[in-house]
Tab-separated table of C-alpha atoms and ligand atoms in Angstrom:
chain	number	residue	atom	x	y	z
A	71	UNK	CA	-69.193	-36.316	-68.074
A	72	UNK	CA	-71.677	-33.573	-67.183
A	73	UNK	CA	-70.395	-30.265	-65.861
A	74	UNK	CA	-70.841	-30.333	-62.113
A	75	UNK	CA	-71.514	-27.369	-59.869
A	76	UNK	CA	-71.981	-27.123	-56.120
A	77	UNK	CA	-74.043	-24.773	-53.990
A	78	UNK	CA	-73.976	-23.991	-50.280
A	79	UNK	CA	-75.793	-21.564	-47.970
A	80	UNK	CA	-73.874	-20.203	-44.959
A	81	UNK	CA	-74.367	-17.816	-42.033
A	82	UNK	CA	-77.736	-16.852	-40.565
A	83	UNK	CA	-80.655	-18.128	-42.643
A	84	UNK	CA	-82.780	-15.660	-44.528
A	85	UNK	CA	-86.043	-15.682	-46.509
A	86	UNK	CA	-85.305	-16.135	-50.214
A	87	UNK	CA	-82.487	-18.696	-49.886
A	88	UNK	CA	-84.698	-21.425	-51.320
A	89	UNK	CA	-85.530	-19.219	-54.311
A	90	UNK	CA	-81.781	-19.050	-55.110
A	91	UNK	CA	-81.325	-22.814	-54.662
A	92	UNK	CA	-84.343	-23.530	-56.871
A	93	UNK	CA	-83.098	-21.162	-59.600
A	94	UNK	CA	-79.583	-22.638	-59.555
A	95	UNK	CA	-80.876	-26.220	-59.695
A	96	UNK	CA	-83.532	-25.648	-62.371
A	97	UNK	CA	-81.279	-23.363	-64.430
A	98	UNK	CA	-78.321	-25.745	-64.059
A	99	UNK	CA	-80.371	-28.750	-65.161
A	100	UNK	CA	-81.547	-26.783	-68.238
A	101	UNK	CA	-77.872	-26.350	-69.174
A	102	UNK	CA	-77.363	-30.126	-68.823
A	103	UNK	CA	-75.316	-29.655	-65.634
A	104	UNK	CA	-75.274	-31.748	-62.491
A	105	UNK	CA	-75.921	-29.821	-59.254
A	106	UNK	CA	-74.920	-30.918	-55.771
A	107	UNK	CA	-75.706	-29.144	-52.523
A	108	UNK	CA	-73.336	-28.996	-49.551
A	109	UNK	CA	-75.195	-29.216	-46.253
A	110	UNK	CA	-74.772	-26.628	-43.477
A	111	UNK	CA	-72.548	-24.168	-45.315
A	112	UNK	CA	-68.780	-24.720	-45.283
A	113	UNK	CA	-69.323	-27.567	-42.806
A	114	UNK	CA	-70.747	-29.697	-45.624
A	115	UNK	CA	-67.569	-29.239	-47.649
A	116	UNK	CA	-65.417	-30.189	-44.669
A	117	UNK	CA	-67.525	-33.242	-43.757
A	118	UNK	CA	-68.399	-34.137	-47.385
A	119	UNK	CA	-72.063	-33.994	-46.528
A	120	UNK	CA	-73.797	-33.534	-49.857
A	121	UNK	CA	-77.194	-33.781	-51.495
A	122	UNK	CA	-77.777	-34.515	-55.140
A	123	UNK	CA	-80.196	-31.840	-56.336
A	124	UNK	CA	-82.744	-32.399	-59.077
A	125	UNK	CA	-86.097	-30.979	-60.133
A	126	UNK	CA	-87.892	-32.991	-57.470
A	127	UNK	CA	-85.653	-31.805	-54.612
A	128	UNK	CA	-86.554	-28.176	-55.299
A	129	UNK	CA	-90.289	-28.700	-55.897
A	130	UNK	CA	-92.483	-26.586	-53.614
A	131	UNK	CA	-89.656	-24.673	-51.917
A	132	UNK	CA	-89.977	-21.220	-53.528
A	133	UNK	CA	-92.380	-19.895	-50.915
A	134	UNK	CA	-90.635	-21.508	-47.960
A	135	UNK	CA	-88.354	-19.609	-45.586
A	136	UNK	CA	-85.038	-20.993	-44.327
A	137	UNK	CA	-82.826	-23.130	-46.527
A	138	UNK	CA	-83.357	-26.737	-47.613
A	139	UNK	CA	-79.561	-27.150	-47.502
A	140	UNK	CA	-79.274	-26.119	-43.861
A	141	UNK	CA	-76.741	-23.546	-42.720
A	142	UNK	CA	-74.039	-22.920	-40.115
A	143	UNK	CA	-71.555	-20.251	-39.127
A	144	UNK	CA	-68.560	-22.568	-39.758
A	145	UNK	CA	-65.351	-20.729	-40.666
A	146	UNK	CA	-62.987	-23.237	-42.329
A	147	UNK	CA	-60.034	-20.831	-42.045
A	148	UNK	CA	-60.191	-21.278	-38.253
A	149	UNK	CA	-58.563	-24.693	-38.614
A	150	UNK	CA	-55.866	-25.571	-41.211
A	151	UNK	CA	-57.242	-29.128	-41.546
A	152	UNK	CA	-60.701	-27.778	-42.310
A	153	UNK	CA	-59.591	-25.404	-45.029
A	154	UNK	CA	-57.463	-28.203	-46.528
A	155	UNK	CA	-60.616	-30.346	-46.651
A	156	UNK	CA	-62.523	-27.545	-48.380
A	157	UNK	CA	-59.770	-27.260	-51.014
A	158	UNK	CA	-59.815	-31.056	-51.477
A	159	UNK	CA	-63.613	-31.053	-51.853
A	160	UNK	CA	-63.351	-28.998	-55.084
A	161	UNK	CA	-61.171	-31.748	-56.574
A	162	UNK	CA	-62.963	-34.700	-54.989
A	163	UNK	CA	-66.306	-33.582	-56.429
A	164	UNK	CA	-64.731	-32.365	-59.659
A	165	UNK	CA	-66.532	-29.024	-59.321
A	166	UNK	CA	-66.602	-26.686	-62.296
A	167	UNK	CA	-67.849	-24.002	-59.870
A	168	UNK	CA	-69.135	-23.527	-56.352
A	169	UNK	CA	-71.967	-21.056	-55.813
A	170	UNK	CA	-71.660	-19.635	-52.316
A	171	UNK	CA	-74.738	-17.933	-50.892
A	172	UNK	CA	-73.891	-15.916	-47.806
A	173	UNK	CA	-73.287	-12.668	-45.996
A	174	UNK	CA	-70.016	-10.901	-45.168
A	175	UNK	CA	-68.550	-13.900	-43.271
A	176	UNK	CA	-69.431	-16.746	-45.648
A	177	UNK	CA	-68.525	-14.620	-48.673
A	178	UNK	CA	-65.326	-13.519	-46.916
A	179	UNK	CA	-64.264	-17.181	-46.961
A	180	UNK	CA	-65.316	-17.387	-50.638
A	181	UNK	CA	-63.192	-14.299	-51.428
A	182	UNK	CA	-60.119	-15.898	-49.852
A	183	UNK	CA	-60.683	-19.168	-51.708
A	184	UNK	CA	-61.146	-17.284	-54.979
A	185	UNK	CA	-57.846	-15.453	-54.372
A	186	UNK	CA	-56.217	-18.896	-54.056
A	187	UNK	CA	-57.679	-19.831	-57.455
A	188	UNK	CA	-60.776	-21.825	-56.460
A	189	UNK	CA	-63.724	-21.485	-58.884
A	190	UNK	CA	-66.150	-19.608	-56.675
A	191	UNK	CA	-69.161	-17.396	-57.470
A	192	UNK	CA	-70.906	-15.448	-54.680
A	193	UNK	CA	-74.559	-14.615	-54.051
A	194	UNK	CA	-75.245	-11.964	-51.364
A	195	UNK	CA	-77.797	-12.702	-48.651
A	196	UNK	CA	-78.579	-11.148	-45.299
A	197	UNK	CA	-81.659	-9.673	-43.681
A	198	UNK	CA	-79.339	-6.935	-42.349
A	199	UNK	CA	-78.755	-5.540	-45.898
A	200	UNK	CA	-75.260	-4.471	-44.861
A	201	UNK	CA	-73.249	-6.096	-47.667
A	202	UNK	CA	-71.312	-3.594	-49.747
A	203	UNK	CA	-71.587	-3.238	-53.550
A	204	UNK	CA	-75.241	-4.289	-53.782
A	205	UNK	CA	-78.242	-1.993	-53.323
A	206	UNK	CA	-80.200	-4.769	-51.628
A	207	UNK	CA	-79.732	-8.292	-50.356
A	208	UNK	CA	-82.724	-10.632	-50.438
A	209	UNK	CA	-84.259	-11.332	-47.021
A	210	UNK	CA	-84.138	-7.651	-46.087
A	211	UNK	CA	-87.516	-6.825	-47.619
A	212	UNK	CA	-89.198	-9.706	-45.760
A	213	UNK	CA	-87.589	-8.709	-42.455
A	214	UNK	CA	-88.671	-5.079	-42.937
A	215	UNK	CA	-92.256	-6.105	-43.643
A	216	UNK	CA	-92.380	-8.364	-40.580
A	217	UNK	CA	-90.931	-5.612	-38.370
A	218	UNK	CA	-93.303	-3.022	-39.871
A	219	UNK	CA	-96.325	-5.202	-39.165
A	220	UNK	CA	-95.148	-5.643	-35.567
A	221	UNK	CA	-94.757	-1.861	-35.177
A	222	UNK	CA	-98.310	-1.429	-36.541
A	223	UNK	CA	-99.556	-3.854	-33.905
A	224	UNK	CA	-97.606	-2.143	-31.132
A	225	UNK	CA	-99.080	1.185	-32.205
A	226	UNK	CA	-102.651	0.266	-31.336
A	227	UNK	CA	-101.820	-1.158	-27.925
A	228	UNK	CA	-99.452	1.758	-27.163
A	229	UNK	CA	-102.237	4.199	-28.003
A	230	UNK	CA	-104.828	2.398	-25.891
A	231	UNK	CA	-102.622	2.429	-22.779
A	232	UNK	CA	-100.730	5.702	-23.298
A	233	UNK	CA	-97.446	3.830	-23.126
A	234	UNK	CA	-93.994	4.065	-24.611
A	235	UNK	CA	-93.241	0.927	-26.623
A	236	UNK	CA	-89.616	0.060	-27.314
A	237	UNK	CA	-89.189	-2.446	-30.138
A	238	UNK	CA	-85.797	-4.145	-30.560
A	239	UNK	CA	-85.064	-4.964	-34.183
A	240	UNK	CA	-82.237	-7.032	-35.752
A	241	UNK	CA	-79.217	-5.307	-37.266
A	242	UNK	CA	-75.780	-6.123	-35.965
A	243	UNK	CA	-73.567	-3.472	-37.578
A	244	UNK	CA	-76.092	-1.477	-39.605
A	245	UNK	CA	-79.572	-0.203	-38.852
A	246	UNK	CA	-81.215	-0.834	-42.212
A	247	UNK	CA	-84.144	-2.885	-40.888
A	248	UNK	CA	-84.823	-0.463	-38.006
A	249	UNK	CA	-84.623	2.528	-40.372
A	250	UNK	CA	-86.938	1.092	-43.044
A	251	UNK	CA	-89.413	-0.577	-40.667
A	252	UNK	CA	-89.344	2.468	-38.387
A	253	UNK	CA	-90.062	4.797	-41.285
A	254	UNK	CA	-92.745	2.526	-42.743
A	255	UNK	CA	-94.373	1.966	-39.340
A	256	UNK	CA	-94.181	5.605	-38.273
A	257	UNK	CA	-91.894	5.040	-35.261
A	258	UNK	CA	-91.342	8.202	-33.233
A	259	UNK	CA	-87.681	7.477	-32.488
A	260	UNK	CA	-85.311	5.317	-34.555
A	261	UNK	CA	-81.962	4.286	-33.083
A	262	UNK	CA	-79.290	2.542	-35.152
A	263	UNK	CA	-75.701	1.285	-34.667
A	264	UNK	CA	-74.311	4.003	-36.938
A	265	UNK	CA	-75.203	6.779	-34.432
A	266	UNK	CA	-74.684	6.375	-30.639
A	267	UNK	CA	-77.875	6.650	-28.578
A	268	UNK	CA	-78.415	10.036	-26.942
A	269	UNK	CA	-80.831	9.108	-24.152
A	270	UNK	CA	-81.590	12.726	-23.245
A	271	UNK	CA	-82.569	13.424	-26.854
A	272	UNK	CA	-84.776	10.293	-26.928
A	273	UNK	CA	-86.567	11.396	-23.732
A	274	UNK	CA	-86.883	14.927	-25.074
A	275	UNK	CA	-88.707	13.648	-28.183
A	276	UNK	CA	-91.072	11.529	-26.064
A	277	UNK	CA	-91.807	14.349	-23.592
A	278	UNK	CA	-92.324	16.760	-26.452
A	279	UNK	CA	-94.912	14.419	-27.972
A	280	UNK	CA	-96.728	14.192	-24.637
A	281	UNK	CA	-96.726	17.988	-24.399
A	282	UNK	CA	-98.423	18.066	-27.818
A	283	UNK	CA	-101.101	15.643	-26.615
A	284	UNK	CA	-99.579	12.510	-28.167
A	285	UNK	CA	-99.665	10.302	-25.130
A	286	UNK	CA	-97.844	7.287	-26.568
A	287	UNK	CA	-94.569	6.774	-28.408
A	288	UNK	CA	-92.888	4.017	-30.411
A	289	UNK	CA	-89.106	3.673	-30.165
A	290	UNK	CA	-87.484	1.391	-32.778
A	291	UNK	CA	-83.976	0.358	-31.757
A	292	UNK	CA	-81.556	-1.836	-33.694
A	293	UNK	CA	-79.957	-4.537	-31.526
A	294	UNK	CA	-76.495	-3.222	-32.475
A	295	UNK	CA	-77.163	0.378	-31.352
A	296	UNK	CA	-74.697	1.622	-28.751
A	297	UNK	CA	-74.352	3.953	-25.778
A	298	UNK	CA	-71.227	6.027	-26.472
A	299	UNK	CA	-69.967	3.284	-28.791
A	300	UNK	CA	-70.601	0.448	-26.308
A	301	UNK	CA	-73.121	-2.181	-27.462
A	302	UNK	CA	-75.309	-4.463	-25.345
A	303	UNK	CA	-74.593	-8.181	-25.576
A	304	UNK	CA	-76.429	-11.288	-24.446
A	305	UNK	CA	-73.312	-13.407	-24.467
A	306	UNK	CA	-69.661	-12.331	-24.721
A	307	UNK	CA	-68.638	-15.698	-26.258
A	308	UNK	CA	-67.478	-15.179	-29.844
A	309	UNK	CA	-68.724	-17.248	-32.773
A	310	UNK	CA	-66.251	-18.615	-35.368
A	311	UNK	CA	-66.256	-15.282	-37.183
A	312	UNK	CA	-65.551	-13.313	-34.008
A	313	UNK	CA	-69.072	-11.964	-33.321
A	314	UNK	CA	-70.681	-11.685	-29.881
A	315	UNK	CA	-74.402	-12.436	-29.416
A	316	UNK	CA	-76.186	-9.104	-29.372
A	317	UNK	CA	-79.442	-8.365	-27.604
A	318	UNK	CA	-80.798	-6.550	-24.571
A	319	UNK	CA	-80.537	-2.915	-25.620
A	320	UNK	CA	-84.345	-2.659	-25.785
A	321	UNK	CA	-84.752	-3.610	-22.116
A	322	UNK	CA	-82.034	-1.207	-20.943
A	323	UNK	CA	-83.465	1.598	-23.032
A	324	UNK	CA	-87.009	0.975	-21.752
A	325	UNK	CA	-85.808	1.145	-18.140
A	326	UNK	CA	-83.927	4.395	-18.818
A	327	UNK	CA	-86.916	5.982	-20.565
A	328	UNK	CA	-89.317	5.037	-17.776
A	329	UNK	CA	-86.930	6.378	-15.142
A	330	UNK	CA	-86.178	9.634	-16.927
A	331	UNK	CA	-89.683	10.463	-18.199
A	332	UNK	CA	-91.933	8.741	-15.682
A	333	UNK	CA	-93.982	7.301	-18.587
A	334	UNK	CA	-94.971	3.655	-18.452
A	335	UNK	CA	-92.765	1.773	-20.920
A	336	UNK	CA	-92.798	-1.762	-22.356
A	337	UNK	CA	-90.314	-3.608	-24.543
A	338	UNK	CA	-90.758	-6.119	-27.375
A	339	UNK	CA	-87.817	-8.021	-28.873
A	340	UNK	CA	-88.644	-9.191	-32.405
A	341	UNK	CA	-85.657	-11.540	-32.692
A	342	UNK	CA	-85.697	-14.418	-35.164
A	343	UNK	CA	-89.338	-13.850	-36.122
A	344	UNK	CA	-87.823	-11.344	-38.581
A	345	UNK	CA	-85.775	-14.093	-40.222
A	346	UNK	CA	-88.305	-16.907	-40.335
A	347	UNK	CA	-91.243	-17.610	-42.594
A	348	UNK	CA	-92.240	-16.977	-46.155
A	349	UNK	CA	-90.251	-14.503	-48.302
A	350	UNK	CA	-91.968	-11.491	-49.887
A	351	UNK	CA	-92.441	-11.376	-53.669
A	352	UNK	CA	-89.478	-8.962	-53.892
A	353	UNK	CA	-87.159	-11.400	-52.126
A	354	UNK	CA	-88.361	-14.380	-54.191
A	355	UNK	CA	-87.741	-12.486	-57.420
A	356	UNK	CA	-84.358	-11.102	-56.305
A	357	UNK	CA	-83.222	-14.556	-55.111
A	358	UNK	CA	-84.300	-16.080	-58.435
A	359	UNK	CA	-82.508	-13.381	-60.473
A	360	UNK	CA	-79.354	-13.754	-58.373
A	361	UNK	CA	-79.410	-17.568	-58.793
A	362	UNK	CA	-79.777	-17.422	-62.574
A	363	UNK	CA	-77.077	-14.787	-62.921
A	364	UNK	CA	-74.685	-16.750	-60.684
A	365	UNK	CA	-75.071	-19.630	-63.165
A	366	UNK	CA	-74.176	-17.265	-66.004
A	367	UNK	CA	-71.005	-16.205	-64.199
A	368	UNK	CA	-70.140	-19.889	-63.599
A	369	UNK	CA	-70.691	-20.636	-67.298
A	370	UNK	CA	-68.453	-17.717	-68.309
A	371	UNK	CA	-65.855	-18.834	-65.716
A	372	UNK	CA	-66.083	-15.420	-64.115
A	373	UNK	CA	-64.855	-16.703	-60.777
A	374	UNK	CA	-64.130	-14.529	-57.755
A	375	UNK	CA	-67.230	-12.416	-58.465
A	376	UNK	CA	-70.503	-11.887	-56.615
A	377	UNK	CA	-73.808	-11.027	-58.258
A	378	UNK	CA	-75.240	-7.725	-57.039
A	379	UNK	CA	-78.278	-5.510	-57.557
A	380	UNK	CA	-77.465	-2.030	-58.828
A	381	UNK	CA	-80.524	-0.009	-59.703
A	382	UNK	CA	-82.610	-2.745	-61.247
A	383	UNK	CA	-79.707	-4.479	-62.956
A	384	UNK	CA	-77.815	-7.557	-61.826
A	385	UNK	CA	-74.125	-6.708	-62.006
A	386	UNK	CA	-71.017	-8.776	-61.130
A	387	UNK	CA	-68.657	-7.270	-58.528
A	388	UNK	CA	-65.344	-8.599	-57.170
A	389	UNK	CA	-65.847	-10.641	-54.014
A	390	UNK	CA	-62.954	-9.001	-52.193
A	391	UNK	CA	-64.474	-5.589	-52.917
A	392	UNK	CA	-67.916	-6.656	-51.678
A	393	UNK	CA	-66.519	-8.125	-48.466
A	394	UNK	CA	-63.933	-5.396	-47.823
A	395	UNK	CA	-66.298	-3.065	-45.976
A	396	UNK	CA	-69.893	-2.897	-44.770
A	397	UNK	CA	-72.731	-0.853	-46.261
A	398	UNK	CA	-74.022	1.369	-43.463
A	399	UNK	CA	-77.175	3.506	-43.416
A	400	UNK	CA	-76.181	6.815	-45.048
A	401	UNK	CA	-76.477	9.986	-42.988
A	402	UNK	CA	-78.992	11.548	-45.450
A	403	UNK	CA	-81.404	8.626	-45.036
A	404	UNK	CA	-81.142	8.713	-41.259
A	405	UNK	CA	-81.644	12.477	-41.234
A	406	UNK	CA	-84.848	11.966	-43.203
A	407	UNK	CA	-86.234	9.946	-40.272
A	408	UNK	CA	-85.554	12.896	-37.903
A	409	UNK	CA	-88.037	15.114	-39.775
A	410	UNK	CA	-90.887	13.116	-38.271
A	411	UNK	CA	-89.662	13.137	-34.646
B	74	F6P	O1	-76.748	-11.525	-39.619
B	74	F6P	C1	-78.108	-11.601	-39.529
B	74	F6P	C2	-78.548	-11.650	-38.103
B	74	F6P	O2	-79.938	-11.912	-38.087
B	74	F6P	C3	-78.236	-10.387	-37.285
B	74	F6P	O3	-79.175	-9.375	-37.481
B	74	F6P	C4	-78.233	-10.942	-35.869
B	74	F6P	O4	-77.423	-10.173	-35.019
B	74	F6P	C5	-77.678	-12.307	-36.046
B	74	F6P	O5	-77.917	-12.689	-37.370
B	74	F6P	C6	-78.266	-13.330	-35.101
B	74	F6P	O6	-77.575	-14.501	-35.238
B	74	F6P	P1	-78.015	-15.905	-34.656
B	74	F6P	O7	-79.054	-16.473	-35.575
B	74	F6P	O8	-76.769	-16.708	-34.663
B	74	F6P	O9	-78.593	-15.674	-33.305
């Protein structure tokens, strides 16, 4: 009987997921293995919703965003029957290994299963780039490039109208996308969850620019940025991993800026545009490298590990270590952005 491995993608989708799936399927087939996909993350293991994956099922998906397996934010540990079904699924499908592609939540489940002895290998994904123990997650580069292009576009219209443009960028706990896209796009103010918003300082920077004859300003704000530690939410209802739906800080900030400075201000919320569409070359290559290395870990029975990028090397790290804390934007990098304000 052929060695059988499973793969699932969980949490928010992200450009580059299909590159991982393709690499796992093609690489697995080369080893003479059978590969099955679980649909919609952990939900597919609970509901036994599977797809048999072969060369044909991964043809033409490398350049496509999203995930051909579908995804969900299902947390099987929320319900004892669900986690029992996940444990059963390993036996039912006779899995040699399960490759779990996810962010902190999906991989948090994988870490717990690995601690119980399940044969799990992790692959880190998130546009937010906030997973610990890896320099980058795939999806981040695409999101940064999308956000940068939007800032470029906002620049020309801001300049024509002498307006302040606030652009709300994704980033729940960490401001990686806002920092990188803000730096790359030449934003005049960058606000991230790691440092509470100081509205007087923001207005000071904008007024100072006006005084120097720069009659427009771009403010890049991460959706998870806070006022004195309090974030802005669209919906208080928690998802299965205990997260609220963020969003709205851009609008509040724009109103405050207009009121305090008297300058005409507009707001743009980038939202899921940052997560959709074709991955960049960097994300396709990183996803492919991660997929191939996850297969190597499965072959070596190195379970309970996640592949990671350190420098330009793919290195295995313990799942519980990777999911134990978040990787925030370091102070030195944020301070670098201040030089330009
Ligand atoms: O975790 C990635 C992310 O895009 C966050 O930046 C954002 O807060 C969240 O997902 C949005 O989630 P949803 O797709 O459920 O609205």
